[in-house]
Coordinates of C-alpha atoms in Angstrom, one line a residue:
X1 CA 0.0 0.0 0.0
X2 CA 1.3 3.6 -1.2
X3 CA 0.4 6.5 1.1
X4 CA 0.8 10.1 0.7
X5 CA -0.4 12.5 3.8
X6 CA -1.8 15.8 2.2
X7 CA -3.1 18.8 4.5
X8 CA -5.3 20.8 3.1
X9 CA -7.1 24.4 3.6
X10 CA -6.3 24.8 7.2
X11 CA -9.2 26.9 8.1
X12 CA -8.5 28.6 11.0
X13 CA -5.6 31.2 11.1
X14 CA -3.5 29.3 14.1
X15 CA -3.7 25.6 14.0
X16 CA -3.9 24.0 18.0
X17 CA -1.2 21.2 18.2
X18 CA -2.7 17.8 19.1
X19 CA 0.1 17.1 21.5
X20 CA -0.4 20.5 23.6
X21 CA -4.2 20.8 23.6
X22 CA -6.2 17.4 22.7
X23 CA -7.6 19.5 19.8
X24 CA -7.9 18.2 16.5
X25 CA -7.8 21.0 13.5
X26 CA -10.9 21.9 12.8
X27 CA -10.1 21.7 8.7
X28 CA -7.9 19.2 7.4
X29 CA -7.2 16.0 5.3
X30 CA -5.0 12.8 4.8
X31 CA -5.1 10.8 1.4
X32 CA -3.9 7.6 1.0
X33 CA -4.1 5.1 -1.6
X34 CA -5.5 1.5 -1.5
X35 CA -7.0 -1.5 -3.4
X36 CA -10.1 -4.3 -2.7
X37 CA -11.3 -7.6 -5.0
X38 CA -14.9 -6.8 -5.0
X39 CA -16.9 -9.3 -6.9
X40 CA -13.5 -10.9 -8.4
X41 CA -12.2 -7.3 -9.9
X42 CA -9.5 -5.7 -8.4
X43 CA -10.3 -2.2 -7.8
X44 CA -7.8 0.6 -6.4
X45 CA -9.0 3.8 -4.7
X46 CA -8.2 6.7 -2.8
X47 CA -9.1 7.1 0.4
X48 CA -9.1 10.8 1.9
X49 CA -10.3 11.2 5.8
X50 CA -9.9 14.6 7.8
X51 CA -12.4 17.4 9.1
X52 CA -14.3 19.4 7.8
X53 CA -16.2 22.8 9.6
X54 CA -19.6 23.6 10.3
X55 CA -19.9 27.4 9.5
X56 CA -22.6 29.7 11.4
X57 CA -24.4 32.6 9.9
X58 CA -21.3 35.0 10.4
X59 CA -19.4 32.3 8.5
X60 CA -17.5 31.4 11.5
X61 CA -16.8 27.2 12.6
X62 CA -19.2 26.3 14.9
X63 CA -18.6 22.6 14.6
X64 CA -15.7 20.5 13.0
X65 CA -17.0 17.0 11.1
X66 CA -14.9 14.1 10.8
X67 CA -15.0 12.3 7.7
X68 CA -13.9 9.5 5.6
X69 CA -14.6 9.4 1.4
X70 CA -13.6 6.7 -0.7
X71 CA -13.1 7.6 -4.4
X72 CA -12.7 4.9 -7.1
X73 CA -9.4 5.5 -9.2
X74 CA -9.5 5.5 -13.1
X75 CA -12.9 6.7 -13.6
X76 CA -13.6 8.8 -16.7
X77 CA -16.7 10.8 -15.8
X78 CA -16.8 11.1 -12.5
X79 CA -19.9 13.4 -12.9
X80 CA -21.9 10.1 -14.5
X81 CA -20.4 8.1 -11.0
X82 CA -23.2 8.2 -7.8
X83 CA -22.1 9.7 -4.2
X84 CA -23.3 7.7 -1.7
X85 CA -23.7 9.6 2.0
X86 CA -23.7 7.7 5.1
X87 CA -24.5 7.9 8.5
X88 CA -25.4 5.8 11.8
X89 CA -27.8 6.5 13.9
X90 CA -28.1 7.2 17.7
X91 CA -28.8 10.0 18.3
X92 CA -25.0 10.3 19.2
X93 CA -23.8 7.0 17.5
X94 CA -20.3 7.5 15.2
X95 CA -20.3 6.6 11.5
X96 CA -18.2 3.4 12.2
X97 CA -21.4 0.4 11.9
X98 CA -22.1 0.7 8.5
X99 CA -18.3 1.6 7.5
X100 CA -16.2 -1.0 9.1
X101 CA -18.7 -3.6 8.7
X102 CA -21.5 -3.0 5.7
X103 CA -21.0 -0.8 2.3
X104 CA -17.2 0.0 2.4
X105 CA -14.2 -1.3 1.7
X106 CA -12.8 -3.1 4.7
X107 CA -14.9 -5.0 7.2
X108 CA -14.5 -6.4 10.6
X109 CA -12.7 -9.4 10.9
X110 CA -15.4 -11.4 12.9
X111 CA -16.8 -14.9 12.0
X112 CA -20.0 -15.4 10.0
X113 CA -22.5 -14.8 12.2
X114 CA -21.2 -11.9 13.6
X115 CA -19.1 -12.8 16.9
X116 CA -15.8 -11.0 17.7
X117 CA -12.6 -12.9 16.9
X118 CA -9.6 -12.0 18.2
X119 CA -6.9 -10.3 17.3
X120 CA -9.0 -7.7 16.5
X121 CA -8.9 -6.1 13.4
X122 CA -9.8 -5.3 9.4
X123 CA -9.9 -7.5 5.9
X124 CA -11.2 -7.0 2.5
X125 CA -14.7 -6.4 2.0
X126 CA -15.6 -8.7 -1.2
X127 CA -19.2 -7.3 -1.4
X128 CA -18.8 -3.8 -1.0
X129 CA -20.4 -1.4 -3.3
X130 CA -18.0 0.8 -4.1
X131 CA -17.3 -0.6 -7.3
X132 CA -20.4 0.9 -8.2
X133 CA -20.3 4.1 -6.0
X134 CA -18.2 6.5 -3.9
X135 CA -18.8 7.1 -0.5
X136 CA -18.4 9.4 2.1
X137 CA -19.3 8.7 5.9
X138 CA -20.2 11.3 8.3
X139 CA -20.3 11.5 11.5
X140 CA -22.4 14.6 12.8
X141 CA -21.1 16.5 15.7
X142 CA -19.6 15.0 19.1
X143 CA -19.8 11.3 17.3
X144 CA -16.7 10.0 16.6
X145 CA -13.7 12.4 15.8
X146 CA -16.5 15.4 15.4
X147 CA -17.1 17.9 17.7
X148 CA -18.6 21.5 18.5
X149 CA -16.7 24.5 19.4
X150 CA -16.2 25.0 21.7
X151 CA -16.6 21.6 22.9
X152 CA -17.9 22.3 26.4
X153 CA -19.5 24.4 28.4
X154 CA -22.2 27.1 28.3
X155 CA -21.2 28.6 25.1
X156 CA -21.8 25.3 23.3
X157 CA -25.1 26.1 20.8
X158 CA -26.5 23.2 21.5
X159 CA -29.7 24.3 19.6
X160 CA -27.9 24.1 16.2
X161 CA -27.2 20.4 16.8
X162 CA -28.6 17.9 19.4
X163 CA -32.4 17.7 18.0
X164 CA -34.0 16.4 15.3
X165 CA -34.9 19.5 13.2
X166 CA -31.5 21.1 13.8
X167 CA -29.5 17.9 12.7
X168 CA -31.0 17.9 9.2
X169 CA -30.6 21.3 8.6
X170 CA -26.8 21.8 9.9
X171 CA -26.0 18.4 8.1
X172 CA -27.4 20.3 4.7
X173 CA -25.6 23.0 5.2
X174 CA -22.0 21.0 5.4
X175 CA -23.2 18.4 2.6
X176 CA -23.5 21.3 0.2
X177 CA -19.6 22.8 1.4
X178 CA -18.5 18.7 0.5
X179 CA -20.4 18.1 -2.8
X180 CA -19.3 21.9 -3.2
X181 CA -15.3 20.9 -2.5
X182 CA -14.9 17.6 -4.0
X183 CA -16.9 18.8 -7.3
X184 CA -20.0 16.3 -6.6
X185 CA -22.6 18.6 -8.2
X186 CA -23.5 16.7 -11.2
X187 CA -23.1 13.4 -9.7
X188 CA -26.1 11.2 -9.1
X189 CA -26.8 11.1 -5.2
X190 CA -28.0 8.8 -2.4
X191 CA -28.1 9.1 1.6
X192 CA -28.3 5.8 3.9
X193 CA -29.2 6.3 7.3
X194 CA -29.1 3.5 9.7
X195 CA -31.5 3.4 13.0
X196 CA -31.9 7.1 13.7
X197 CA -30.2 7.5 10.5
X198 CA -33.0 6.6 8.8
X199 CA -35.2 9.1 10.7
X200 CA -32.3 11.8 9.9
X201 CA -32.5 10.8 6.0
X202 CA -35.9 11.0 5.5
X203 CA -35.6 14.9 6.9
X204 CA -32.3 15.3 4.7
X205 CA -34.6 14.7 1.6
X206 CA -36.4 17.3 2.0
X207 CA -33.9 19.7 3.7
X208 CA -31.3 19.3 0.5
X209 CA -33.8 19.7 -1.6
X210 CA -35.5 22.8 -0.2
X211 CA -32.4 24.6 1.1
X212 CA -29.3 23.3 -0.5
X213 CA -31.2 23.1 -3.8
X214 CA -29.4 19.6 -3.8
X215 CA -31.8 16.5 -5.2
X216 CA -31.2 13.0 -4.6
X217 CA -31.6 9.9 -6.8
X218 CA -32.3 7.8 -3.7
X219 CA -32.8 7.6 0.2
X220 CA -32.1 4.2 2.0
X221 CA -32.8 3.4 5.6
X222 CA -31.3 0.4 7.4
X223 CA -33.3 -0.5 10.4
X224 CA -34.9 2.8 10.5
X225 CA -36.3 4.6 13.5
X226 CA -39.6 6.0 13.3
X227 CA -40.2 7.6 16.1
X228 CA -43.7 8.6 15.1
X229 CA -44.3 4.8 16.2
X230 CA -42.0 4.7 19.1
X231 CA -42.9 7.4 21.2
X232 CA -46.7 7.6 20.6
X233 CA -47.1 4.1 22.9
X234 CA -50.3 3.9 21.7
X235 CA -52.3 0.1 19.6
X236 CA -50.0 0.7 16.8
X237 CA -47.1 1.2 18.3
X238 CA -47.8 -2.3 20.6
X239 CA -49.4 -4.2 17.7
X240 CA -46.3 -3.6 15.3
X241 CA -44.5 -6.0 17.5
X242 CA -45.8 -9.2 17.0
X243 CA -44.6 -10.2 13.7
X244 CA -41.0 -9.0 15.5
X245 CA -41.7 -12.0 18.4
X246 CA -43.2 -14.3 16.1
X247 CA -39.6 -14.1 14.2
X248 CA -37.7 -14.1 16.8
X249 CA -39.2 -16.8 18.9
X250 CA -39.0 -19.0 15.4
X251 CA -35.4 -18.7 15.7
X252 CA -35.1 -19.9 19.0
X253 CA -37.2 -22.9 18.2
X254 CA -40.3 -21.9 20.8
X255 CA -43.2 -22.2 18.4
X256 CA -45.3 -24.9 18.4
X257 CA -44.6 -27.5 15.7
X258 CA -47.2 -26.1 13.3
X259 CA -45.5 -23.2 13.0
X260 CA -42.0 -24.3 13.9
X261 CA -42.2 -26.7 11.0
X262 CA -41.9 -24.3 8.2
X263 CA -39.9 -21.5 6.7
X264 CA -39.8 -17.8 8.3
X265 CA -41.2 -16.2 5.4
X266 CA -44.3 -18.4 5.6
X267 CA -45.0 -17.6 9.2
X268 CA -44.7 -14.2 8.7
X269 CA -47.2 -13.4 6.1
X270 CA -49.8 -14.8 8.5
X271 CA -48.5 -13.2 11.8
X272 CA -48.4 -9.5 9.9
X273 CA -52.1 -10.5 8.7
X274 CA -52.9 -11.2 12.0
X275 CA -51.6 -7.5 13.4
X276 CA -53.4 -5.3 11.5
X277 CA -56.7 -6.6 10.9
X278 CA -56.9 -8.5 15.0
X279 CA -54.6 -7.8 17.4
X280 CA -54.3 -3.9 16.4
X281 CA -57.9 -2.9 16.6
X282 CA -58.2 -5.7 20.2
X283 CA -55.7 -3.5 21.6
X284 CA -57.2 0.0 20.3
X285 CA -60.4 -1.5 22.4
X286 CA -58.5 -1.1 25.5
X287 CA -60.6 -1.9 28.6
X288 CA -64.1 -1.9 26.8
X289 CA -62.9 -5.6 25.0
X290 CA -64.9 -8.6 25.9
X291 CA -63.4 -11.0 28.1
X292 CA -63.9 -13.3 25.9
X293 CA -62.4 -11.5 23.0
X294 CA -59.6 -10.6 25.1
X295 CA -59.1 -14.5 25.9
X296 CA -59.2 -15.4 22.4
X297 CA -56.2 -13.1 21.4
X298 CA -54.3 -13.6 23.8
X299 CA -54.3 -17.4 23.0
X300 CA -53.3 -16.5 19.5
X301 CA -50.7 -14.3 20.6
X302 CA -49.1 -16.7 23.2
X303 CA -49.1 -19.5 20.0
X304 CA -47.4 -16.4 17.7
X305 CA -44.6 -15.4 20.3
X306 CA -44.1 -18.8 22.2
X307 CA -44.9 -16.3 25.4
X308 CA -47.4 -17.8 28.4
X309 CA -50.9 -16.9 27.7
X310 CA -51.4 -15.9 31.4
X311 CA -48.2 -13.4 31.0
X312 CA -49.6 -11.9 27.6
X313 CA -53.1 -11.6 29.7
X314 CA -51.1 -10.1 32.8
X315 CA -50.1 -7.4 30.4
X316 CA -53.2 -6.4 28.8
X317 CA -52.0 -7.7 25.6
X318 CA -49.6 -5.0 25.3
X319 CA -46.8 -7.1 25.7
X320 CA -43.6 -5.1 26.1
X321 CA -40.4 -5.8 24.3
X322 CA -38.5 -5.9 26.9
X323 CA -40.5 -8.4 28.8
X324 CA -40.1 -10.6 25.8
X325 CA -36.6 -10.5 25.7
X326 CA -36.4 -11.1 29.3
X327 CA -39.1 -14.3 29.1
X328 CA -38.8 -16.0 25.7
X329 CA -35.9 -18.5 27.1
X330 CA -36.9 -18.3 30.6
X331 CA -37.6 -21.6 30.7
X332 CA -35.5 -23.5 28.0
X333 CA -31.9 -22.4 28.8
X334 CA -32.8 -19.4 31.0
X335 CA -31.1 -17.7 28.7
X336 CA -32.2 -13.5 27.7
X337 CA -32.1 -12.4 24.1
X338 CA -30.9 -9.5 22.8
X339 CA -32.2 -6.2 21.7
X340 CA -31.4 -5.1 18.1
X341 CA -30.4 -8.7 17.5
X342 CA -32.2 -11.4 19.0
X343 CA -29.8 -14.4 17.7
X344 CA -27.4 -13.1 20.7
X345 CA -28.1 -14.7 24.0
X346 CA -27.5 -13.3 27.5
X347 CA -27.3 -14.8 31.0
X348 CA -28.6 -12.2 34.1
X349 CA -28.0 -12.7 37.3
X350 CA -31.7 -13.9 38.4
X351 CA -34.2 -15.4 36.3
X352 CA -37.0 -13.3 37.7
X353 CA -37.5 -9.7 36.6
X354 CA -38.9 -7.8 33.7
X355 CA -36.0 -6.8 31.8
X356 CA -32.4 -8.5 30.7
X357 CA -29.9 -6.9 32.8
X358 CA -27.6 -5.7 29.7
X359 CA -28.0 -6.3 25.6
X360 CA -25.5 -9.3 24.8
X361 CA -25.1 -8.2 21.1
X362 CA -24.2 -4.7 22.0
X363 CA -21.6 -5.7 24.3
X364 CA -20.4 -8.0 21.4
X365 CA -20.9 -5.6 18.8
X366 CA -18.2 -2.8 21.1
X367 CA -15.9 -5.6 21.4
X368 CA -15.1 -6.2 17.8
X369 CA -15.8 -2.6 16.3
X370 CA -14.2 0.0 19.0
X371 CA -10.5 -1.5 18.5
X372 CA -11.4 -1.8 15.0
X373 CA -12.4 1.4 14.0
X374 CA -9.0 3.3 16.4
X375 CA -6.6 0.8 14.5
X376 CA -8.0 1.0 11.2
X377 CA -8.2 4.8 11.2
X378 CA -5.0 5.5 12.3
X379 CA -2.7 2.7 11.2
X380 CA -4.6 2.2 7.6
X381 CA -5.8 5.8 6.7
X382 CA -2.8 7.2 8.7
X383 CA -5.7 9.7 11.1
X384 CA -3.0 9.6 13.9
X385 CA -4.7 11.7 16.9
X386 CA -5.2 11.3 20.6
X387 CA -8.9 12.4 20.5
X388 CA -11.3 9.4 21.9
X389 CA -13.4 8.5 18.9
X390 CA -16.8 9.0 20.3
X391 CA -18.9 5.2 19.7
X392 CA -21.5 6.9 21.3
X393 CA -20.5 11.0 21.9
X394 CA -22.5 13.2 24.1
X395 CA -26.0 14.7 22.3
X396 CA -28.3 14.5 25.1
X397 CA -31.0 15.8 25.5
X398 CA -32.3 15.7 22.2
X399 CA -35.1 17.4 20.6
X400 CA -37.7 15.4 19.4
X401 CA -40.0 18.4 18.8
X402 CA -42.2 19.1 15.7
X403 CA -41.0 15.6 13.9
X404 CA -42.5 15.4 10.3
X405 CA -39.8 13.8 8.6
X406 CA -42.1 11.2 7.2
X407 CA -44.1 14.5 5.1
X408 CA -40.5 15.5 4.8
X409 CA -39.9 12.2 2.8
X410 CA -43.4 12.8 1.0
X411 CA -43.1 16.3 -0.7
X412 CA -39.4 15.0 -1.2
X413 CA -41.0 11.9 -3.5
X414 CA -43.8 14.2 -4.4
X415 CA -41.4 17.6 -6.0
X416 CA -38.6 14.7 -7.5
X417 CA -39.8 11.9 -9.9
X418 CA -36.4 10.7 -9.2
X419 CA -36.7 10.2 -6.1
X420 CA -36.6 6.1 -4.6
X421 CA -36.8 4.9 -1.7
X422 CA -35.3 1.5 -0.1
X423 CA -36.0 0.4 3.4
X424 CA -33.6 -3.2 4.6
X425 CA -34.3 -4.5 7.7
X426 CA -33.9 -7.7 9.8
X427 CA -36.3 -9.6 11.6
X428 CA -35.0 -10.1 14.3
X429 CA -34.4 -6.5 15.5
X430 CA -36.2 -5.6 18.4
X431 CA -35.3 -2.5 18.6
X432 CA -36.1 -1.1 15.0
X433 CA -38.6 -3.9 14.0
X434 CA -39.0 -4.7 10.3
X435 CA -43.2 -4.6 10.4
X436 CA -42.5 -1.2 12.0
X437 CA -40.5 0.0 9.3
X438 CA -43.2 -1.5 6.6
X439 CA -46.0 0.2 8.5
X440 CA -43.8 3.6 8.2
X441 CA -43.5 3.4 4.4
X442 CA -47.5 3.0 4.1
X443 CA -47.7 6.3 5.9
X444 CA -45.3 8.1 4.4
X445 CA -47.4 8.3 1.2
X446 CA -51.0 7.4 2.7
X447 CA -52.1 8.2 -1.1
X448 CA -50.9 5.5 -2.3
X449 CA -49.6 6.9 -5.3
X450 CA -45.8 6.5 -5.1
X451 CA -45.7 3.4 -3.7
X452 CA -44.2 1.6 -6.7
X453 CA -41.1 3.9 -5.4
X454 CA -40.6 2.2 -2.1
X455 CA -38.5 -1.2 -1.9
X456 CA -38.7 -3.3 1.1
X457 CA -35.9 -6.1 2.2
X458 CA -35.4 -8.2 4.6
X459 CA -32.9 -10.6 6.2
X460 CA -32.4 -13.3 8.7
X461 CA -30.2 -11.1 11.1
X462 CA -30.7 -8.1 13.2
X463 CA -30.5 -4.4 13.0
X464 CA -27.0 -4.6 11.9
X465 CA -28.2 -7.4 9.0
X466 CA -25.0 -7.3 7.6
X467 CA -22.9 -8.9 10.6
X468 CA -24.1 -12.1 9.1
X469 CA -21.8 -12.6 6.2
X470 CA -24.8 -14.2 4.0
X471 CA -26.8 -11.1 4.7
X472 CA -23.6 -8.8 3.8
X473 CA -23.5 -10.2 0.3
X474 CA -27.4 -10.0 -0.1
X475 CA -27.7 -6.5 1.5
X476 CA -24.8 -4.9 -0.5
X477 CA -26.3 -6.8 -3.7
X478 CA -29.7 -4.8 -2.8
X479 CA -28.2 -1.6 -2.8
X480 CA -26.2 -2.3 -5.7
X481 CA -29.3 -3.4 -7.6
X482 CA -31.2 -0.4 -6.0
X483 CA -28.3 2.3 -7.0
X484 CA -28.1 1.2 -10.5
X485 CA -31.8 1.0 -11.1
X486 CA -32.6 4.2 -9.9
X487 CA -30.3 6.4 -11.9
X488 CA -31.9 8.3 -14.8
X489 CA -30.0 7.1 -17.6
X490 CA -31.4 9.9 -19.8
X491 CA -34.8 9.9 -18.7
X492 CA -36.2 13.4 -17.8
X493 CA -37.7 14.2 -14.3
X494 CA -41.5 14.6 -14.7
X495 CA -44.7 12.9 -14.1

C-alpha cells in the first residue's frame, strides 16, 4: 500500500497542536491510496479522511465534522459516478457500523454470524459497493472524531445540533460545502441512514432539496427509527411487535410444531395479517374488549410469540419488548435475548425480573468494532490523533419536537420523480422492528400513489443485518441493484 499525507485548507488562522491541547484542527485532510477484489475485480481507490467545519451565519466554525470518502481510481466521468452519503444512527452514535462492517471497503474481521474474533482487526470487504459508487461517511457533531466549538461548556449552541430539526438542517448545510469541494454537483446522489439514520435521511430529503437546492436519486434506511411509532405508545405502536416476536421466537425454536415446522417467510405473512386486521384494533379496544375476545387473542398471541398466555393476559395484551426478551428463554436455557439482535443470548444474574440486565449483542458488537475502527483509522488511513473516537458522543438531551420527517420524505418523492426509496431490515431487530419499518413506508405516502417507489428487504439477522456474512453479500447486492436501477440514464424528471 502507497500512502501520501496531504493537509489541506487549514481553516483557522492558528492551527492547535494535538500534542499540547487534545484539539484536532478543525479543517484538514490525509489521502492515501489502497485496493479491494470486489466481486473478483481488483479495484484501487483513494481514500481521503480529515475534518471538515460547520460554518454559522457570520461564517464562523461552529462545529468541526470528521469524515472519511472513498473515491474509485480511473474513472472517466466522474460526474456520471453516484455519491453515496452515510450515517449511523443514535442520536449520538459514530459513523463506524455501517463503515467498518457494511458498504465499504474493509470489514471487521469477525466470524460469519457476527461474533468477535480476536486479534482484532480489518480485511477486505468482497461485497462492497463501491465498485459501483463512492462514499463518504459522516459523522455529525460530538460522534466519533467530530465535535462542537467550543466543545464544552455554556457557550456550546447546542440548539444548532442535538435535535431532530436542527441535525438535518446543519447536516445540509455541510453536505452542500463537501459536494461543493470535492466537485459532486453533477453526480447522481444517495443518503443511507441506519436506525436514527434513517429518521435523519428521511428529513435530509427534503432539507437538500429545499435549502441546498441539492436533489437525490435515492434515500435508503437500514433498520430505520420511526419515532412517530416509538414514542406515541399507543395500539400501533404495541401491535407492530408481533410479527418482530413471532420471528424471533422461530429462531429460537419456541413455536409450536405447526409453526416451527416451516420457513420464516411463511410464518410471517400470517402473523403480519394477523396484526393489522386483530390484534391492532383488540388492543385500540383497550378496557371496553370482551373477556372473551380478550381470551381469544391472547391465545393467539401466546401460539405467535411462544410467550405464556397468562403473561400476555397479565399485560393487557400489550406485551412489552423488553419483557419478551427477558421471558422467551426463561424456561429452556434461562437464557435472555438481545435487543437489536435477538440471535445473541445473554445470562442475568436472576431469572425473575422484567427486563435483561444488559444487551448481549451490543456488548459483542463494542468488542469487535471499537479496537477496530481506532486501529483502522490510524494505522490504515494514517488519522493519527489522541482524540477518543466518540462510539457513542455526548448529544443529550435531544429534541424530538415538531417531527415530520415522514411529510419531509413525501413532498421530497412528491417535488422529484427521481426520487426512490429503499428500506432493509432484519427480523429479528427488536429495537427497529421490520413490520414497523413496513408500517412507516405505508404512511409516508398514505395516497398510495408512489408506492411503486418504495422497496422493502429483509434478512435473517438483526438491525445490523450485515454482521451475518450471507446477509452482507445480499444487503450490498440490494443496494447495488437499488443504485443502479434508480439512476436516470437519460430519462427526464417529470410525471
Amino acid at each position: 500500500m502507497r500512502k501520501t499525507y496531504l493537509a489541506l485548507s487549514i481553516a483557522l488562522c492558528t492551527t492547535i497542536a494535538i500534542a499540547q491541547n487534545r484539539k484536532l484542527p478543525i479543517d484538514t485532510t490525509v489521502t492515501t491510496q489502497h485496493s479491494v477484489t470486489i466481486k473478483g475485480v481488483n479495484i484501487n481507490y483513494t481514500a481521503t479522511t480529515g475534518t471538515q467545519p460547520v460554518w454559522d451565519e457570520m461564517g464562523e466554525p461552529i462545529a468541526s465534522l470528521h469524515y472519511t470518502y472513498y473515491t474509485r481510481d480511473n474513472v472517466k466521468n466522474r460526474a456520471e459516478r453516484p455519491l453515496l452519503i452515510s450515517f449511523n444512527g443514535g442520536p449520538g452514535s459514530g459513523s463506524v457500523w455501517m463503515h467498518l462492517a457494511y458498504t465499504g471497503p474493509r470489514v471487521l474481521k469477525i466470524d460469519d454470524e457476527g461474533y468477535p474474533v480476536q486479534p482484532y482487526g480489518v480485511a477486505q470487504n468482497p461485497y462492497s459497493v463501491l465498485d459501483v459508487t463512492d462514499i463518504v461517511y459522516v459523522n455529525p457533531a460530538n460522534t466519533g472524531y467530530s465535535r462542537t466549538i467550543p466543545e464544552t461548556g455554556e457557550k456550546v449552541q447546542r440548539d444548532k445540533f442535538f435535535g431532530i430539526n436542527a441535525d438535518t438542517e446543519y447536516l445540509a448545510e455541510w453536505l452542500n460545502t463537501f459536494v461543493t469541494r470535492n466537485n459532486r454537483w453533477r453526480s447522481p446522489k444517495y443518503i443511507v441512514g441506519e436506525s436514527y439514520g434513517g429518521t435523519r435521511v428521511m428529513g435530509l430529503s427534503l432539507a437538500l432539496q429545499n435549502q441546498q437546492w441539492m436533489y437525490l436519486n435515492g434515500v435508503i434506511m437500514v433498520s430505520p427509527a420511526d419515532y412517530k411509532v416509538f414514542r406515541d405508545n399507543d395500539p400501533v405502536s404495541s401491535a407492530l411487535n408481533l410479527p418482530y416476536f413471532a420471528a424471533a421466537a422461530w429462531h429460537h425454536k419456541a413455536l409450536p410444531a405447526a409453526l416451527q415446522s416451516k420457513d420464516l417467510l411463511e410464518v410471517l405473512p400470517e402473523v403480519e395479517d394477523y396484526t393489522i386486521n386483530t390484534l391492532l384494533p383488540a388492543i385500540a379496544k383497550g378496557g371496553f374488549i370482551p373477556d372473551a375476545e380478550r381470551n381469544e387473542v391472547a391465545k393467539q398471541m401466546a401460539y405467535y410469540t411462544g410467550l405464556k398466555e397468562k403473561d400476555i393476559l397479565d399485560h393487557n395484551l400489550d406485551v412489552p419488548t423488553d419483557f419478551f426478551w427477558k421471558a422467551l428463554l426463561k424456561d429452556k436455557g434461562g437464557y435472555t435475548v438481545g435487543r437489536l439482535d435477538s440471535r445473541y443470548l445473554g445470562i442475568d444474574r436472576q431469572l425473575f425480573g422484567d427486563s435483561p440486565d444488559y444487551s448481549p449483542e451490543l456488548t459483542s458488537w463494542l468488542h469487535s468494532f471499537t479496537p477496530a475502527i481506532n486501529y483502522y483509522l490510524q494505522e490504515e488511513l494514517g488519522f493519527k490523533t489522541d482524540i477518543k473516537y466518540n462510539m457513542f458522543g455526548p448529544v443529550h438531551p435531544w429534541n424530538n419536537d415538531d417531527d415530520n420527517v415522514r411529510e419531509d420524505l413525501r413532498q421530497a418523492m412528491a417535488q422529484n420523480p427521481y426520487l426512490n426509496v429503499l428500506v432493509q431490515s432484519g427480523y429479528y431487530d427488536g429495537a427497529c422492528t421490520y413490520f414497523a419499518a413496513k408500517y412507516t413506508m405505508s404512511q409516508v405516502d398514505p395516497s398510495g400513489r408512489m408506492k411503486d417507489r418504495f422497496d422493502f428487504k429483509g434478512y435473517r439477522s438483526g438491525h445490523m443485518m450485515y454482521l451475518r456474512r450471507e446477509d452482507l453479500q445480499k444487503a450490498n447486492d440490494d443496494i447495488r441493484d437499488f443504485i443502479i436501477r434508480t439512476q436516470a440514464n437519460g430519462k427526464s424528471a417529470k410525471y
